[in-house]
Amino acid sequence: MKDDARSNKASEIKQKIEELKQRLQFATPKQAKAMLRELKALAQDFKGAASQLGSDAAELSSGTSGASVSPAQDTAATDDAANRTASGEAQGTAQPGEPQETAAAGTASNEAKPSGQPGEESDADATGKSDDEPSQEELKSALQAYIGAQHKEEEAANRSRAVGMKKEREDLKKLGEELKQLAKRIADLARRDGTDETESRRDKSSIDQALNDGNRALDSPELARSLDLALSERPGSARAQVSGAATAAPAQASLAYTAGAGVSSLASPQAVIL
């Protein structure tokens, strides 16, 4: 949405520049003064677009522009989710209104019964866990693989956005140059009016200041570094390390979708990026 908003703003600036160029061909010195005021507002739009590009690029390179999870959150959420599923915390607990002592006694009684007797539950049935249920380590590997894939997709999307921002930067610099030349032409014509030149000079000075500020924002080393960082693979970054560590086999990764109630309880907002 931010990229679209900036792109639309740049398109509006370009369109208004073309309109002013057309009008300038037949403008009088008095009309040129009014056009100078329009150009003053347009220069402020240019400055705002350049500044916004720098801010968005900084957010992009730092990873705060999209949904992301830190490695510590990844590990904690994955461990917690796998532990809860592997232990089956939802099974064997006391029902509402049932004393905990009764539930504990029932559990102890079930454990004391020998397995395999007719009419009696086996240990697997009593605990509610079958031999086919994935282990804690398998669940952790599956979740790490899933989260790692999400991080890789985010990195790819960020690089794609950075490519667009780099082109947008060059386009804005061209617009800034066009605004500068147009301001000179309009100001030269406005001077021929010979009346109330103070306001025209003030408008021209404001235009020059806004254009200089916008160009400084576009030429800033911070913007260049932000775009270069977003475009790089960043193999040593925290998110790249998480992605690289998640090397579970496809069969294990499929557990995230086939483990039934286990994964539905695992997929907390902190653990999985949807």
PDB file of C-alpha atoms in Angstrom, residues 2-132:
ATOM      1  CA  LYS A   2       2.866   2.363   0.792  1.00  0.00           C
ATOM      2  CA  ASP A   3       4.521   1.576  -2.529  1.00  0.00           C
ATOM      3  CA  ASP A   4       1.281   2.228  -4.407  1.00  0.00           C
ATOM      4  CA  ALA A   5       0.727   5.511  -2.572  1.00  0.00           C
ATOM      5  CA  ARG A   6       4.223   6.758  -3.449  1.00  0.00           C
ATOM      6  CA  SER A   7       3.867   5.620  -7.057  1.00  0.00           C
ATOM      7  CA  ASN A   8       0.540   7.412  -7.388  1.00  0.00           C
ATOM      8  CA  LYS A   9       2.024  10.582  -5.928  1.00  0.00           C
ATOM      9  CA  ALA A  10       4.916  10.492  -8.399  1.00  0.00           C
ATOM     10  CA  SER A  11       2.463   9.983 -11.268  1.00  0.00           C
ATOM     11  CA  GLU A  12       0.432  12.983 -10.115  1.00  0.00           C
ATOM     12  CA  ILE A  13       3.558  15.153  -9.968  1.00  0.00           C
ATOM     13  CA  LYS A  14       4.568  14.145 -13.478  1.00  0.00           C
ATOM     14  CA  GLN A  15       1.078  14.809 -14.827  1.00  0.00           C
ATOM     15  CA  LYS A  16       0.942  18.285 -13.272  1.00  0.00           C
ATOM     16  CA  ILE A  17       4.393  19.108 -14.648  1.00  0.00           C
ATOM     17  CA  GLU A  18       3.155  18.325 -18.141  1.00  0.00           C
ATOM     18  CA  GLU A  19       0.059  20.449 -17.604  1.00  0.00           C
ATOM     19  CA  LEU A  20       2.150  23.410 -16.453  1.00  0.00           C
ATOM     20  CA  LYS A  21       4.441  23.054 -19.467  1.00  0.00           C
ATOM     21  CA  GLN A  22       1.449  23.218 -21.795  1.00  0.00           C
ATOM     22  CA  ARG A  23      -0.020  26.252 -20.073  1.00  0.00           C
ATOM     23  CA  LEU A  24       3.335  28.027 -19.975  1.00  0.00           C
ATOM     24  CA  GLN A  25       3.452  28.176 -23.768  1.00  0.00           C
ATOM     25  CA  PHE A  26       0.572  30.691 -23.833  1.00  0.00           C
ATOM     26  CA  ALA A  27       0.854  32.217 -20.332  1.00  0.00           C
ATOM     27  CA  THR A  28       1.197  35.940 -19.608  1.00  0.00           C
ATOM     28  CA  PRO A  29       3.590  37.274 -16.916  1.00  0.00           C
ATOM     29  CA  LYS A  30       0.619  37.736 -14.584  1.00  0.00           C
ATOM     30  CA  GLN A  31      -0.512  34.171 -15.174  1.00  0.00           C
ATOM     31  CA  ALA A  32       3.046  32.999 -14.589  1.00  0.00           C
ATOM     32  CA  LYS A  33       2.872  34.343 -11.046  1.00  0.00           C
ATOM     33  CA  ALA A  34      -0.150  32.175 -10.347  1.00  0.00           C
ATOM     34  CA  MET A  35       1.619  29.194 -11.922  1.00  0.00           C
ATOM     35  CA  LEU A  36       4.578  29.827  -9.645  1.00  0.00           C
ATOM     36  CA  ARG A  37       2.310  29.327  -6.639  1.00  0.00           C
ATOM     37  CA  GLU A  38       1.076  26.046  -8.115  1.00  0.00           C
ATOM     38  CA  LEU A  39       4.641  24.953  -8.654  1.00  0.00           C
ATOM     39  CA  LYS A  40       5.405  25.799  -5.034  1.00  0.00           C
ATOM     40  CA  ALA A  41       2.815  23.251  -3.861  1.00  0.00           C
ATOM     41  CA  LEU A  42       4.127  20.723  -6.396  1.00  0.00           C
ATOM     42  CA  ALA A  43       7.675  21.117  -5.067  1.00  0.00           C
ATOM     43  CA  GLN A  44       6.412  20.331  -1.563  1.00  0.00           C
ATOM     44  CA  ASP A  45       4.779  17.165  -2.921  1.00  0.00           C
ATOM     45  CA  PHE A  46       8.109  16.181  -4.462  1.00  0.00           C
ATOM     46  CA  LYS A  47       9.901  16.738  -1.176  1.00  0.00           C
ATOM     47  CA  GLY A  48       7.314  14.645   0.684  1.00  0.00           C
ATOM     48  CA  ALA A  49       7.580  11.780  -1.810  1.00  0.00           C
ATOM     49  CA  ALA A  50      11.379  11.744  -1.536  1.00  0.00           C
ATOM     50  CA  SER A  51      11.253  11.791   2.260  1.00  0.00           C
ATOM     51  CA  GLN A  52       8.661   9.005   2.348  1.00  0.00           C
ATOM     52  CA  LEU A  53      10.788   6.857   0.071  1.00  0.00           C
ATOM     53  CA  GLY A  54      13.690   7.160   2.506  1.00  0.00           C
ATOM     54  CA  SER A  55      11.514   6.240   5.495  1.00  0.00           C
ATOM     55  CA  ASP A  56       9.963   3.228   3.769  1.00  0.00           C
ATOM     56  CA  ALA A  57      13.351   1.999   2.558  1.00  0.00           C
ATOM     57  CA  ALA A  58      14.720   2.195   6.117  1.00  0.00           C
ATOM     58  CA  GLU A  59      11.783   0.147   7.420  1.00  0.00           C
ATOM     59  CA  LEU A  60      12.231  -2.354   4.593  1.00  0.00           C
ATOM     60  CA  SER A  61      15.910  -2.971   5.307  1.00  0.00           C
ATOM     61  CA  SER A  62      15.292  -3.320   9.040  1.00  0.00           C
ATOM     62  CA  GLY A  63      12.517  -5.851   8.491  1.00  0.00           C
ATOM     63  CA  THR A  64       9.834  -3.813  10.264  1.00  0.00           C
ATOM     64  CA  SER A  65       7.779  -3.127   7.159  1.00  0.00           C
ATOM     65  CA  GLY A  66       6.192  -6.554   7.132  1.00  0.00           C
ATOM     66  CA  ALA A  67       5.197  -9.297   9.524  1.00  0.00           C
ATOM     67  CA  SER A  68       8.303 -10.950  10.924  1.00  0.00           C
ATOM     68  CA  VAL A  69       9.248 -13.046  13.893  1.00  0.00           C
ATOM     69  CA  SER A  70      12.550 -12.899  15.741  1.00  0.00           C
ATOM     70  CA  PRO A  71      14.605 -16.077  16.163  1.00  0.00           C
ATOM     71  CA  ALA A  72      13.937 -16.041  19.908  1.00  0.00           C
ATOM     72  CA  GLN A  73      10.212 -15.906  19.280  1.00  0.00           C
ATOM     73  CA  ASP A  74      10.538 -18.672  16.682  1.00  0.00           C
ATOM     74  CA  THR A  75      12.308 -20.988  19.097  1.00  0.00           C
ATOM     75  CA  ALA A  76      10.135 -20.249  22.113  1.00  0.00           C
ATOM     76  CA  ALA A  77       6.888 -20.559  20.206  1.00  0.00           C
ATOM     77  CA  THR A  78       7.974 -23.737  18.417  1.00  0.00           C
ATOM     78  CA  ASP A  79       9.165 -25.406  21.630  1.00  0.00           C
ATOM     79  CA  ASP A  80       6.030 -24.425  23.503  1.00  0.00           C
ATOM     80  CA  ALA A  81       3.754 -25.589  20.711  1.00  0.00           C
ATOM     81  CA  ALA A  82       5.534 -28.917  20.296  1.00  0.00           C
ATOM     82  CA  ASN A  83       5.602 -29.521  24.044  1.00  0.00           C
ATOM     83  CA  ARG A  84       1.897 -28.867  24.363  1.00  0.00           C
ATOM     84  CA  THR A  85       1.063 -31.215  21.508  1.00  0.00           C
ATOM     85  CA  ALA A  86       3.496 -33.992  22.442  1.00  0.00           C
ATOM     86  CA  SER A  87       2.351 -34.074  26.046  1.00  0.00           C
ATOM     87  CA  GLY A  88      -1.329 -33.982  25.105  1.00  0.00           C
ATOM     88  CA  GLU A  89      -2.103 -31.373  27.727  1.00  0.00           C
ATOM     89  CA  ALA A  90      -5.756 -31.303  26.730  1.00  0.00           C
ATOM     90  CA  GLN A  91      -6.178 -34.987  27.649  1.00  0.00           C
ATOM     91  CA  GLY A  92      -6.351 -36.533  31.088  1.00  0.00           C
ATOM     92  CA  THR A  93      -7.212 -33.292  32.861  1.00  0.00           C
ATOM     93  CA  ALA A  94      -9.982 -32.968  35.356  1.00  0.00           C
ATOM     94  CA  GLN A  95     -13.405 -32.095  33.951  1.00  0.00           C
ATOM     95  CA  PRO A  96     -15.068 -28.864  35.099  1.00  0.00           C
ATOM     96  CA  GLY A  97     -16.365 -29.357  38.593  1.00  0.00           C
ATOM     97  CA  GLU A  98     -14.405 -32.590  39.126  1.00  0.00           C
ATOM     98  CA  PRO A  99     -11.936 -32.563  42.046  1.00  0.00           C
ATOM     99  CA  GLN A 100      -8.330 -32.866  41.038  1.00  0.00           C
ATOM    100  CA  GLU A 101      -7.831 -35.717  43.518  1.00  0.00           C
ATOM    101  CA  THR A 102     -10.456 -37.783  41.693  1.00  0.00           C
ATOM    102  CA  ALA A 103      -8.803 -37.197  38.327  1.00  0.00           C
ATOM    103  CA  ALA A 104      -5.411 -38.089  39.752  1.00  0.00           C
ATOM    104  CA  ALA A 105      -6.799 -41.244  41.328  1.00  0.00           C
ATOM    105  CA  GLY A 106      -8.367 -42.277  38.050  1.00  0.00           C
ATOM    106  CA  THR A 107      -5.069 -41.799  36.271  1.00  0.00           C
ATOM    107  CA  ALA A 108      -3.199 -43.829  38.857  1.00  0.00           C
ATOM    108  CA  SER A 109      -5.783 -46.601  38.601  1.00  0.00           C
ATOM    109  CA  ASN A 110      -5.434 -46.747  34.820  1.00  0.00           C
ATOM    110  CA  GLU A 111      -1.647 -46.940  35.100  1.00  0.00           C
ATOM    111  CA  ALA A 112      -1.901 -49.815  37.564  1.00  0.00           C
ATOM    112  CA  LYS A 113      -4.007 -51.982  35.245  1.00  0.00           C
ATOM    113  CA  PRO A 114      -2.098 -54.491  33.127  1.00  0.00           C
ATOM    114  CA  SER A 115      -2.500 -53.964  29.419  1.00  0.00           C
ATOM    115  CA  GLY A 116      -4.072 -56.444  27.061  1.00  0.00           C
ATOM    116  CA  GLN A 117      -6.788 -57.747  29.425  1.00  0.00           C
ATOM    117  CA  PRO A 118     -10.215 -58.206  27.848  1.00  0.00           C
ATOM    118  CA  GLY A 119     -12.452 -55.237  28.430  1.00  0.00           C
ATOM    119  CA  GLU A 120      -9.629 -53.063  29.644  1.00  0.00           C
ATOM    120  CA  GLU A 121      -8.015 -50.086  27.920  1.00  0.00           C
ATOM    121  CA  SER A 122      -4.425 -50.337  26.717  1.00  0.00           C
ATOM    122  CA  ASP A 123      -1.839 -47.750  27.738  1.00  0.00           C
ATOM    123  CA  ALA A 124      -2.078 -46.135  24.304  1.00  0.00           C
ATOM    124  CA  ASP A 125      -5.861 -45.833  24.601  1.00  0.00           C
ATOM    125  CA  ALA A 126      -5.658 -44.549  28.156  1.00  0.00           C
ATOM    126  CA  THR A 127      -3.255 -41.799  27.282  1.00  0.00           C
ATOM    127  CA  GLY A 128      -5.012 -40.970  24.032  1.00  0.00           C
ATOM    128  CA  LYS A 129      -1.728 -41.177  22.081  1.00  0.00           C
ATOM    129  CA  SER A 130      -1.235 -43.582  19.200  1.00  0.00           C
ATOM    130  CA  ASP A 131       2.039 -44.928  17.831  1.00  0.00           C
ATOM    131  CA  ASP A 132       1.531 -42.888  14.639  1.00  0.00           C
TER     132      ASP A 132
END
